[in-house]
Coordinates of N, CA and C and ligand atoms in Angstrom, one line a residue:
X1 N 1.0 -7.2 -21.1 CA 1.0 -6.5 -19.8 C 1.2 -7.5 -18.7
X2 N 2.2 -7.8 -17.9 CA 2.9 -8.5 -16.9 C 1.9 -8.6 -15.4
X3 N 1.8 -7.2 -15.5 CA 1.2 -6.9 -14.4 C -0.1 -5.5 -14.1
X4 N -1.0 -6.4 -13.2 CA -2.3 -5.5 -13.3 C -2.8 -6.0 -12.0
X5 N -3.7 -5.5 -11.5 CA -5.0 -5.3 -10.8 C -6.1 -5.4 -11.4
X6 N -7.2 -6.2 -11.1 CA -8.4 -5.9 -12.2 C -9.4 -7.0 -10.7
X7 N -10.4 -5.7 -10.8 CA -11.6 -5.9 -10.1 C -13.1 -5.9 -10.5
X8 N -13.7 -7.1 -10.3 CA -14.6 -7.4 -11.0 C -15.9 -7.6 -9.9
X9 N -17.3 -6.4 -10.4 CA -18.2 -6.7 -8.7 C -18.0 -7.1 -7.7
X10 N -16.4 -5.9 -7.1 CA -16.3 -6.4 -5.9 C -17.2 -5.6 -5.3
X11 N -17.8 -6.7 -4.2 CA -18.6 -5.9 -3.0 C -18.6 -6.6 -1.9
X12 N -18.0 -5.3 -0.8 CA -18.1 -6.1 0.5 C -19.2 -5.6 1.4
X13 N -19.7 -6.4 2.5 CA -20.8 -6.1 3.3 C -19.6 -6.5 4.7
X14 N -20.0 -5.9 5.8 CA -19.6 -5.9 7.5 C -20.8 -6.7 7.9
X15 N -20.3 -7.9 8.7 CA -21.0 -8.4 9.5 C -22.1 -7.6 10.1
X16 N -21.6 -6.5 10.5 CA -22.2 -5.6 11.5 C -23.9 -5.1 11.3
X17 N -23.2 -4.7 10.2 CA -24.5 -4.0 9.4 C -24.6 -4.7 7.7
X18 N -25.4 -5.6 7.5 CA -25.7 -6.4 6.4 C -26.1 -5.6 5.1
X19 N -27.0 -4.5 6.0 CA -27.6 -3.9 5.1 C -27.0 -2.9 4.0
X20 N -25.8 -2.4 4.7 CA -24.8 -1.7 3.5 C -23.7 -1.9 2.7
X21 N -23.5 -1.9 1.7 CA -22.5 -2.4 0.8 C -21.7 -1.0 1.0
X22 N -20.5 -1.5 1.4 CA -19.5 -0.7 1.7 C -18.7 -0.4 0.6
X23 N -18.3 -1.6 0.0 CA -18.4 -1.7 -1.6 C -19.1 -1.9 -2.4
X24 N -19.6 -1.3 -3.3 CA -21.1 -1.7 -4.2 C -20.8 -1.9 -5.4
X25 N -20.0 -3.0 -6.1 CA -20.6 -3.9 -7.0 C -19.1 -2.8 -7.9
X26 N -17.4 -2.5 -7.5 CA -17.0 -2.2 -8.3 C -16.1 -3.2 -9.3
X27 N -15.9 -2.2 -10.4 CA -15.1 -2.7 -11.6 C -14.1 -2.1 -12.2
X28 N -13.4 -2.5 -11.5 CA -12.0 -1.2 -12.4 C -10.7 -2.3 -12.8
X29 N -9.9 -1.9 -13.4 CA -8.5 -2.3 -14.3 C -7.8 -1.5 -13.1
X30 N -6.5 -1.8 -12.4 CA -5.1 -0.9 -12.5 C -4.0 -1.5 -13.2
X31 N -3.5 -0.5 -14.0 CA -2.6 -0.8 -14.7 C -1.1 -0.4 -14.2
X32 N -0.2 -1.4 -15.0 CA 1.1 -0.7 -14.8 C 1.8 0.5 -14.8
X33 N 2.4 1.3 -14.6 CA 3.3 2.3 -14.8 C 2.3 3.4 -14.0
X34 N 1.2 3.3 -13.7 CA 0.6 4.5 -13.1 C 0.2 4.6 -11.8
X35 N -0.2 5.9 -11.2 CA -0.1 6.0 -10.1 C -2.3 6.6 -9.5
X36 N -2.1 5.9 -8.8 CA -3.6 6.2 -8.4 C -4.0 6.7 -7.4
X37 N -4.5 7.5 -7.1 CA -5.0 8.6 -6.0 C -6.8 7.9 -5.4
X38 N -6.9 7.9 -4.2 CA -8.2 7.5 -3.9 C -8.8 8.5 -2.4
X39 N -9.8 9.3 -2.8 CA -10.3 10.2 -1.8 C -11.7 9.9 -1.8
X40 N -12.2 10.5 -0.7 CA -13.4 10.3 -0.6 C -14.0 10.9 1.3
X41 N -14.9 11.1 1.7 CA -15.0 11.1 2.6 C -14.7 10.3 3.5
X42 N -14.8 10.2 4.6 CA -14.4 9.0 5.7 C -15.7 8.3 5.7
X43 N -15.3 7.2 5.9 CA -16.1 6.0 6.3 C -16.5 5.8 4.5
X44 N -16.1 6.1 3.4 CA -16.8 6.0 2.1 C -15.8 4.9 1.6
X45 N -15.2 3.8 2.2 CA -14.7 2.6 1.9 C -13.4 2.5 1.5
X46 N -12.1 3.7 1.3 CA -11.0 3.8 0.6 C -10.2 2.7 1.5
X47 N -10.1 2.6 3.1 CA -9.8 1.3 3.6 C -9.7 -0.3 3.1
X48 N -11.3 -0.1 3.2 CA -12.0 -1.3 2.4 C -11.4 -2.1 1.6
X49 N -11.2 -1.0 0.6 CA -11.1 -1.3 -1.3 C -9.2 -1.9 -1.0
X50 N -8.4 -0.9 0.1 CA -7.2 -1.2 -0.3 C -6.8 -2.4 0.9
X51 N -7.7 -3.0 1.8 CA -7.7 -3.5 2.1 C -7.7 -4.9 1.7
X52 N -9.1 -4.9 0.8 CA -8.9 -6.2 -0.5 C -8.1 -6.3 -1.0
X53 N -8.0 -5.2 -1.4 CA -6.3 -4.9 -2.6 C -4.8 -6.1 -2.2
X54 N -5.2 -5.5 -0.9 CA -3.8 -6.1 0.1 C -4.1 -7.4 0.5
X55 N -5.1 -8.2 0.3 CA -5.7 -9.7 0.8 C -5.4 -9.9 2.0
X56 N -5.9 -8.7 2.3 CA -5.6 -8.7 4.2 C -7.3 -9.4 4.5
X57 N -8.3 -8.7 3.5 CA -9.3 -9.2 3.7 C -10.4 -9.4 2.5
X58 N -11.5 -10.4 2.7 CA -12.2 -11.0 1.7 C -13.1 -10.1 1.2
X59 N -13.3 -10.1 -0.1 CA -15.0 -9.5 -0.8 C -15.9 -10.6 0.0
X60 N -17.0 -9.7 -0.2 CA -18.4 -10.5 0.4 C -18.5 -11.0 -1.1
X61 N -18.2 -10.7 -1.8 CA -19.0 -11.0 -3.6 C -18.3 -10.7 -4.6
X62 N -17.6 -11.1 -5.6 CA -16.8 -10.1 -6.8 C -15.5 -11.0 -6.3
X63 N -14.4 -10.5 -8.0 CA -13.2 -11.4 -7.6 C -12.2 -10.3 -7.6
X64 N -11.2 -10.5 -7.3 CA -9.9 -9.7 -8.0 C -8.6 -10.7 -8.2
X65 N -8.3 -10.2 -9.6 CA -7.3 -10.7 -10.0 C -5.8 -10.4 -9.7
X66 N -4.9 -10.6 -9.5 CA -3.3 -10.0 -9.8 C -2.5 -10.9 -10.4
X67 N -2.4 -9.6 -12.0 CA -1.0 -10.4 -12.6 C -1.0 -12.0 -12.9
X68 N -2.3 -12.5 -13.3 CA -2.9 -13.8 -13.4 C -3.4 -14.6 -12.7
X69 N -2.7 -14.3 -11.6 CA -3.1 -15.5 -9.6 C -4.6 -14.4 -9.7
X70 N -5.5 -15.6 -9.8 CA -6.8 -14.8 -9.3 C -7.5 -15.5 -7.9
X71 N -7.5 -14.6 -7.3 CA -7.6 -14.7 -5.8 C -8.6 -15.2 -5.2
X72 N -8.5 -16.6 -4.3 CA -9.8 -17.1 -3.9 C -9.4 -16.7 -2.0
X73 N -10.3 -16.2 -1.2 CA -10.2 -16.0 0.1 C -9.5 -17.4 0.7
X74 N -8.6 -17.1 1.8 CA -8.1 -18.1 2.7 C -7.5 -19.0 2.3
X75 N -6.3 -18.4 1.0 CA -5.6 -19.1 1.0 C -4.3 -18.8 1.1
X76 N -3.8 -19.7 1.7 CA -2.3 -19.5 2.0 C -1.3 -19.0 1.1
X77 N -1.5 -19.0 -0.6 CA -1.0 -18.2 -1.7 C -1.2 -17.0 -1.2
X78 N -2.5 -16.8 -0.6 CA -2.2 -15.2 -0.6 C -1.4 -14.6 0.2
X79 N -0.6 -15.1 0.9 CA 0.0 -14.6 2.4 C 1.7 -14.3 1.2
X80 N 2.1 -15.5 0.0 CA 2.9 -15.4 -0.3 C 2.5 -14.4 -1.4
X81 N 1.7 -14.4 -2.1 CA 1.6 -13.4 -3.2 C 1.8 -11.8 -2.5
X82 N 1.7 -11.9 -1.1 CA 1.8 -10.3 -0.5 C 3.0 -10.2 -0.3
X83 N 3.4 -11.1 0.1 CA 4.6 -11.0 0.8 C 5.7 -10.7 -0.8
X84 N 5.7 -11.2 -1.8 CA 6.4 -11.3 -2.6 C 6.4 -9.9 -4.0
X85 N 4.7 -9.2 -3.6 CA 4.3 -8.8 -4.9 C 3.6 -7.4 -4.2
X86 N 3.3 -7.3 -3.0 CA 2.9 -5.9 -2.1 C 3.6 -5.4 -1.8
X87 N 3.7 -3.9 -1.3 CA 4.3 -3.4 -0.3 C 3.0 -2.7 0.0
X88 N 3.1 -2.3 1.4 CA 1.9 -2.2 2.4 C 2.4 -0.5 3.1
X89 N 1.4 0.5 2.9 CA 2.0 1.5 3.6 C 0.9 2.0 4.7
X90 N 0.8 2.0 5.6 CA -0.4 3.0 6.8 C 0.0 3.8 7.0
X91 N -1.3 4.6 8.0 CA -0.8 5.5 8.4 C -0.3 5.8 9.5
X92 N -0.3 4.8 10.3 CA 0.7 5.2 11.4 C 1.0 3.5 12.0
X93 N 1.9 3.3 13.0 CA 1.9 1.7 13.2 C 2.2 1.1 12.0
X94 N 2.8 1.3 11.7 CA 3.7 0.0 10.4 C 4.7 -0.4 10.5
X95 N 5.3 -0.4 11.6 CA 7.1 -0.8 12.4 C 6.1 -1.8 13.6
X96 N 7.2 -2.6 13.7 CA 7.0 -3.4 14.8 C 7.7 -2.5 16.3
X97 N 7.3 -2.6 17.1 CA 8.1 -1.2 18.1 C 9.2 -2.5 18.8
X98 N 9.0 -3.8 18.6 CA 10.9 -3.9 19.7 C 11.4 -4.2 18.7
X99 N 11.7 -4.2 17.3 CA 12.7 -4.1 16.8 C 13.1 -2.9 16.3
X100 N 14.3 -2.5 15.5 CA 15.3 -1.6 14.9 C 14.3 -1.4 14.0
X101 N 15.1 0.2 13.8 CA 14.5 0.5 12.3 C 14.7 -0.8 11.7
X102 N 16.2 -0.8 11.1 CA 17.0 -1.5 10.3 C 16.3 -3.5 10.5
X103 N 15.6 -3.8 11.8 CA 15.3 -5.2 11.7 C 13.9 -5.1 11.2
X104 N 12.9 -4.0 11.7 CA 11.8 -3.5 10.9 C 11.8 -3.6 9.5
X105 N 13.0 -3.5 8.4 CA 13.3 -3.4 6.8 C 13.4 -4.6 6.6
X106 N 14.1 -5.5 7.2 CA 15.3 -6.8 6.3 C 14.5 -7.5 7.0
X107 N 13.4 -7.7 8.0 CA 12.9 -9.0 7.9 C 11.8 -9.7 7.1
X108 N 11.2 -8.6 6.4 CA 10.3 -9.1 5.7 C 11.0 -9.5 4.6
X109 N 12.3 -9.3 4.4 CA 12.9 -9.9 2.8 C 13.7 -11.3 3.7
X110 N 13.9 -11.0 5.0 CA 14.4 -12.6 5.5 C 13.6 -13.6 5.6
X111 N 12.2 -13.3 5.4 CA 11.4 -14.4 5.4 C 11.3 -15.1 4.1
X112 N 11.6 -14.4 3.4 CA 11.2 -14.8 1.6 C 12.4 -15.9 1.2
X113 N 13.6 -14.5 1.4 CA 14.9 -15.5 0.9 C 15.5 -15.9 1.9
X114 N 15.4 -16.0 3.4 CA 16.3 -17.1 3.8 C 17.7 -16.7 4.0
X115 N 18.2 -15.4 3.5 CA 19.3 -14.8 3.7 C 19.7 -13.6 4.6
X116 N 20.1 -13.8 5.5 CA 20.1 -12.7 6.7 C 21.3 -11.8 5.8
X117 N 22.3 -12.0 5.6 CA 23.3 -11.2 5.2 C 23.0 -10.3 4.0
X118 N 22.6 -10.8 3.1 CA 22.0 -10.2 2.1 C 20.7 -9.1 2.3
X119 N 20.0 -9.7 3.0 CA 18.5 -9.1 3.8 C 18.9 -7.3 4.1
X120 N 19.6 -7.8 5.3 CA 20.5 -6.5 6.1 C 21.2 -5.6 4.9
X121 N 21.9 -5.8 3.9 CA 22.4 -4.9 2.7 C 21.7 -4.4 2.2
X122 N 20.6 -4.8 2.4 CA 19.8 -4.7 1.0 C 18.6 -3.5 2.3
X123 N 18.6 -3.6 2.7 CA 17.9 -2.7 4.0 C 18.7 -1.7 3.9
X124 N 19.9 -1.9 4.0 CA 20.4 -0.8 4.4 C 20.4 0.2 3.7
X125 N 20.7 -0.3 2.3 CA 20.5 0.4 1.1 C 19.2 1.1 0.8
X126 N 18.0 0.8 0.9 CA 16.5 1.4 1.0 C 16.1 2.7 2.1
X127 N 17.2 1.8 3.4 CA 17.3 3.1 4.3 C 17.7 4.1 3.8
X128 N 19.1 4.2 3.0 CA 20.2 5.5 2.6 C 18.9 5.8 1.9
X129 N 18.1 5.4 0.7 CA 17.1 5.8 0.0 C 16.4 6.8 0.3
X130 N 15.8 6.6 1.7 CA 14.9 7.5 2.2 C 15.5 8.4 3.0
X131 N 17.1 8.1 3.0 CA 17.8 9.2 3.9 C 17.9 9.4 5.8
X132 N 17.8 7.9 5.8 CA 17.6 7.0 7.2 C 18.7 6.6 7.9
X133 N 19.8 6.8 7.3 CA 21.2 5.7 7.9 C 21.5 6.0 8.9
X134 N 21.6 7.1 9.3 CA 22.1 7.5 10.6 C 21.1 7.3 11.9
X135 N 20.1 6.5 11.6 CA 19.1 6.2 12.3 C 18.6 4.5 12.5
X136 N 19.5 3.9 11.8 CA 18.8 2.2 11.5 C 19.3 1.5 12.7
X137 N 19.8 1.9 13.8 CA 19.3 1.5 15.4 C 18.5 1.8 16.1
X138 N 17.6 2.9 15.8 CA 17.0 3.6 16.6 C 15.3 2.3 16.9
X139 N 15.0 2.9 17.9 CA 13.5 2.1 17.6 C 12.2 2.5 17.2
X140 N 11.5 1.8 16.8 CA 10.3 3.1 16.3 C 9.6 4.6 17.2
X141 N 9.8 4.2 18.3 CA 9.2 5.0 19.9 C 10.2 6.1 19.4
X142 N 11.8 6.2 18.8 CA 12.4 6.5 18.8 C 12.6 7.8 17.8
X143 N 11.6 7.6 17.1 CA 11.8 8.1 15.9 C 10.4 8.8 15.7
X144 N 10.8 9.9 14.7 CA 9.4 10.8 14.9 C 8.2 10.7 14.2
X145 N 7.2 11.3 13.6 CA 6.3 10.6 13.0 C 6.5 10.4 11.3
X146 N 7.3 11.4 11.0 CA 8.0 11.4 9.5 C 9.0 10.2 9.1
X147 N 9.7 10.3 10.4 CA 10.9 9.2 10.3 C 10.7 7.7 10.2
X148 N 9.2 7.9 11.1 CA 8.8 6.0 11.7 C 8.3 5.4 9.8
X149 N 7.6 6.8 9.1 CA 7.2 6.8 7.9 C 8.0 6.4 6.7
X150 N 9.1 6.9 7.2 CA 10.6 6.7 5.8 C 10.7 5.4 6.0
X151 N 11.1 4.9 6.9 CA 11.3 3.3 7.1 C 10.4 2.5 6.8
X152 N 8.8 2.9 6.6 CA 7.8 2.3 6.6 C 8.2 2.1 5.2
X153 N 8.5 3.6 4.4 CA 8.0 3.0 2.8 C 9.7 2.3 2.4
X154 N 10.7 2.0 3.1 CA 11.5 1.0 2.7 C 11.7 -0.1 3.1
X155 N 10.9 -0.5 4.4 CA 10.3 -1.5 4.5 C 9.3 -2.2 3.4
X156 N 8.4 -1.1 3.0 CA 7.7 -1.7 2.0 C 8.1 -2.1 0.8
X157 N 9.5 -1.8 0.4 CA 9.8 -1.9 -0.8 C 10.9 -3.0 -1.0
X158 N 11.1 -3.7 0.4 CA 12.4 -4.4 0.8 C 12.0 -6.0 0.1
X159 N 11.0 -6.3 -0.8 CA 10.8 -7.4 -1.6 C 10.7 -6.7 -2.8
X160 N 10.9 -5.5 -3.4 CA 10.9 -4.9 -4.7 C 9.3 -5.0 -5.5
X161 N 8.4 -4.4 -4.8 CA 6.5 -4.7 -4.6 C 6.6 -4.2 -6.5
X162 N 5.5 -5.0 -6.9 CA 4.8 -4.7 -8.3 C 4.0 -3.8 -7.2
X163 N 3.5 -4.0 -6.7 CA 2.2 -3.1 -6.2 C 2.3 -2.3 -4.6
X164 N 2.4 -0.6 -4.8 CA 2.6 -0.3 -3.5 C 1.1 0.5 -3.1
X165 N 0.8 -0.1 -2.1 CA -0.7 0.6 -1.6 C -0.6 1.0 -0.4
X166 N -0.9 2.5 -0.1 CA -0.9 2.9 0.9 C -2.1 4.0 1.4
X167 N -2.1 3.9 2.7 CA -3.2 4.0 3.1 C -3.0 5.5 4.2
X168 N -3.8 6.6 3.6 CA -3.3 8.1 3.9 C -1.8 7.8 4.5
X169 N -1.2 7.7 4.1 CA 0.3 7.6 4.6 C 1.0 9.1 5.1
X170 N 0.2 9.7 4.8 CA 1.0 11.1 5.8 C -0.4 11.7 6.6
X171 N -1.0 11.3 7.1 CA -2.3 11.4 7.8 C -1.9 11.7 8.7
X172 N -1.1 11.5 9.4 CA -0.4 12.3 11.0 C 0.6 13.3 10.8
X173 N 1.1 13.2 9.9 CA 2.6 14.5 9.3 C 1.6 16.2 9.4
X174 N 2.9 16.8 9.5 CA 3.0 18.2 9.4 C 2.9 18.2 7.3
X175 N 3.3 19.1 7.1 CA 3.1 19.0 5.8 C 4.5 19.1 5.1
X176 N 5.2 19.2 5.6 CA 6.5 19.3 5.0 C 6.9 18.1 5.1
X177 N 7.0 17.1 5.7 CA 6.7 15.6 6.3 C 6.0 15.3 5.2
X178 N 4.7 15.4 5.4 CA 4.1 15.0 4.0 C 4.6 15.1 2.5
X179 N 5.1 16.3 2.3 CA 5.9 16.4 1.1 C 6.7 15.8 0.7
X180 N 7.9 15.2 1.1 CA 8.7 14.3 1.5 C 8.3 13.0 1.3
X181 N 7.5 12.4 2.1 CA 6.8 11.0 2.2 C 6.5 11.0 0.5
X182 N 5.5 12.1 -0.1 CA 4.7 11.8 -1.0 C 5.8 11.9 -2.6
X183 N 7.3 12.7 -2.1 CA 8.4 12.9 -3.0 C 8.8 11.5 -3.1
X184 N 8.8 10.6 -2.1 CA 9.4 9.4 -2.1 C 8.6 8.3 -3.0
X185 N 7.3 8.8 -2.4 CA 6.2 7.8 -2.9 C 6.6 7.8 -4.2
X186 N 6.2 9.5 -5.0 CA 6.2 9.4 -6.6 C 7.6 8.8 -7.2
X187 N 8.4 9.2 -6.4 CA 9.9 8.4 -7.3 C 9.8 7.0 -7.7
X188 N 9.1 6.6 -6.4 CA 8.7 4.6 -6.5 C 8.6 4.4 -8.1
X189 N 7.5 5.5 -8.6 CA 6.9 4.9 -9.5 C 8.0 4.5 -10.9
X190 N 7.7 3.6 -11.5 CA 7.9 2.7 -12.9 C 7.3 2.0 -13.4
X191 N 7.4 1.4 -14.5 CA 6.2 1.3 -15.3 C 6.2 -0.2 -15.6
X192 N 6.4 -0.9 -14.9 CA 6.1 -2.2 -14.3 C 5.2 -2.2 -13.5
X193 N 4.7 -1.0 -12.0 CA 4.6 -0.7 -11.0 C 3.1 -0.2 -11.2
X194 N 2.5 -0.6 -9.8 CA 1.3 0.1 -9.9 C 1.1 1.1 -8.3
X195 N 1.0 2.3 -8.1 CA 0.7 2.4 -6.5 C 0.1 3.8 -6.6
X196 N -1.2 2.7 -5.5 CA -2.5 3.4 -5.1 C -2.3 4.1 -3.7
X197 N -2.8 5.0 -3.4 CA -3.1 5.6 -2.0 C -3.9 6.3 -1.9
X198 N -4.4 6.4 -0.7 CA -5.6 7.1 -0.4 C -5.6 8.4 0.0
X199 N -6.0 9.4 0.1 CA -5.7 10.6 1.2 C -6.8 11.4 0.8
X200 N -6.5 12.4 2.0 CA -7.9 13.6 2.0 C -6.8 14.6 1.4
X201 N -6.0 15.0 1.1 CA -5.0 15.8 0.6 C -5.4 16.1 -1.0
X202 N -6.1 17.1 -1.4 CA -6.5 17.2 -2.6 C -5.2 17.4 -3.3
X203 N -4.3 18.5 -3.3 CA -2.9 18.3 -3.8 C -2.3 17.0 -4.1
X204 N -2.4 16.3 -2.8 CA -1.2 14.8 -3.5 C -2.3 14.6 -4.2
X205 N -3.4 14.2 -3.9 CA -4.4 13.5 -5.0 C -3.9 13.7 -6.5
X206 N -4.3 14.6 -6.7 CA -4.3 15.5 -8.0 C -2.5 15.2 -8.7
X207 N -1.9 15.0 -7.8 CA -0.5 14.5 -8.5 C -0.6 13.6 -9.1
X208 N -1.4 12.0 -8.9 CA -1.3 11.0 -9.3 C -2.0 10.9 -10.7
X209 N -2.0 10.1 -11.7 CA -2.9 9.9 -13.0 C -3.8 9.6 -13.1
X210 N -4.2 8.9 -12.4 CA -5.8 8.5 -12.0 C -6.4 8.9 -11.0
X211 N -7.3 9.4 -11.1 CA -7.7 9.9 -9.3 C -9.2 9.3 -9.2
X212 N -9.5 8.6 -8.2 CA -10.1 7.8 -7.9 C -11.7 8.6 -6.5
X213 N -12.6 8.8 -6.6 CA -13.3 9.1 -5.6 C -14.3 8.3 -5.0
X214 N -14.0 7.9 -4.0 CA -15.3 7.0 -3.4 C -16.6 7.5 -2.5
X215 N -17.5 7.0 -3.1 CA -18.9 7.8 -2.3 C -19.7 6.9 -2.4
X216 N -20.7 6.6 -1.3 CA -21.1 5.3 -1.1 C -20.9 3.6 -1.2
X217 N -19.7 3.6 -1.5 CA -19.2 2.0 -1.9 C -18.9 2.3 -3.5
X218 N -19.4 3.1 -3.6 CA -19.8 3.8 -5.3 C -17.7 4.1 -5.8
X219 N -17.5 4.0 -6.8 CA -16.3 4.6 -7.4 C -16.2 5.2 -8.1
X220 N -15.7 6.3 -8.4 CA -16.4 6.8 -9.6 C -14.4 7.7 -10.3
X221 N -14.6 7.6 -11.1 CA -13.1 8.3 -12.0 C -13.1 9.6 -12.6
X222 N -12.4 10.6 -11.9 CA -12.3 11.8 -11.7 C -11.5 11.9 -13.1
X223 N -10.5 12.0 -13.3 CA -9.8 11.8 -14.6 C -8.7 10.7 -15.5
X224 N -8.3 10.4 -15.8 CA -6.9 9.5 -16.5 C -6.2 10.0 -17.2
X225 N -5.3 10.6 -16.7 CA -4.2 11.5 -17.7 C -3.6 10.6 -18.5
X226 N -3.4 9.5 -18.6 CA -2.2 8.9 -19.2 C -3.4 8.2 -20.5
Ligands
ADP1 N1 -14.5 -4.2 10.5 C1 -15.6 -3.5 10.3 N2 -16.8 -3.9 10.8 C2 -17.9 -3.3 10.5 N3 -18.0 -2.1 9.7 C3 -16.8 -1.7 9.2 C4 -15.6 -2.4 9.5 N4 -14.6 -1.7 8.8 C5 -15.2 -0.7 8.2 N5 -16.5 -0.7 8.5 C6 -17.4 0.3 7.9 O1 -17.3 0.4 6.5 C7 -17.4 1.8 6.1 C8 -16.2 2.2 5.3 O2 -15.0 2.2 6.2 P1 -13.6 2.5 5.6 O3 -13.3 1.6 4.5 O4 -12.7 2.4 6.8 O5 -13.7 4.0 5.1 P2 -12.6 5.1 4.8 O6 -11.3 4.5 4.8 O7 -13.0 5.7 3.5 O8 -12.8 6.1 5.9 C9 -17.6 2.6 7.4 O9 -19.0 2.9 7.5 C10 -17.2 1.7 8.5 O10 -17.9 1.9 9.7
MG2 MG1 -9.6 4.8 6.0

């Protein structure tokens, strides 16, 4: 197995408040080919967890692994292990607003390879994916909350991510919007691939193979279909 996630007593604590473990001491494997659903009440850490996930930020305690690179905080690997091996989805604000759809997609692969020409094709093409083309001038301001979305998850996918984590990614959509978003999401999947997301949407939840629930820092596994 090429590729994995594996979390070992991760626990994080907030400066803020010392006293609670926002994460408490978890342990889980993600594996290839499946897709993982993560709900829980608000404030019950699903941020958190995919935040680490994303080495945007540090465990207070516990390691996590990816795909062999096992991750030590602040290091500058990690900026390239994201950049090469994430894609990152939010819920809202994931376009930069002065550039283009279309410079929104291809720069994050222009920083990797170094190729503007190639970059831009290869955008373009993720655009048509999500059914964007007739829109890859427009600017984010420009575009609606479904649409700023589409671009987001081909942006995200514009380095071809082992790992896509997203974070309620239709949390501001109507629901037909969300449908959509969440049609795109599942297609992502292959079985090289791992992608997690969070949502209060019991429906998408329940689509994914794993469904994940968080309650007090606590994690706990609702089922594993696979
Ligand atoms: N930067 C921060 N500083 C202090 N506390 C934080 C910070 N980020 C999150 N928290 C706290 O951690 C808990 C979990 O937050 P979060 O992971 O965002 O939950 P969720 O995404 O499930 O709503 C909350 O109680 C929140 O107040
Ligand atoms: Mg959250």
């Amino acid at each position: 197995m090429n590729n994995y996630i594996k979390i070992k007593n991760l626990t994080k604590k907030y400066e803020k408040n010392k006293s609670i473990k926002v994460l408490n001491n978890i342990t889980f494997n993600f594996e290839p080919g499946k897709t993982y659903s993560i709900m829980g009440p608000s404030g019950s850490g699903k941020s958190t967890l995919l935040n680490l996930l994303s080495l945007i930020d540090n465990p207070t305690a516990g390691s996590i692994e990816i795909s062999k690179n096992k991750i030590n905080s602040n290091n500058v690997k990690n900026d390239f292990i994201r950049a090469k091996k994430i894609g990152i989805i939010y819920q809202d604000k994931n376009l930069l607003s002065d550039f283009t759809a279309l410079e929104n997609v291809y720069l994050p692969h222009l920083l990797v390879s170094k190729e503007k020409q190639k970059s831009i094709e290869l955008a373009k093409k993720l655009i048509k994916n999500v059914g964007m083309s007739s829109k890859i001038n427009y600017f984010p301001n420009e575009l609606s909350g479904g649409e700023n979305q589409r671009i987001a998850i081909a942006r995200a996918l514009i380095n071809n991510p082992d790992i896509i984590l997203a974070d309620e990614p239709t949390g501001s959509l109507d629901s037909d919007n969300a449908k959509l978003i969440f049609k795109i999401l599942f297609d992502l999947k292959n079985k090289n691939r791992i992608i997690i997301f969070a949502t209060h949407n019991r429906y998408f939840a329940n689509m994914a193979d794993c469904k994940i629930m968080m309650n007090d820092g606590n994690m706990q596994i609702i089922n594993d279909t696979i």
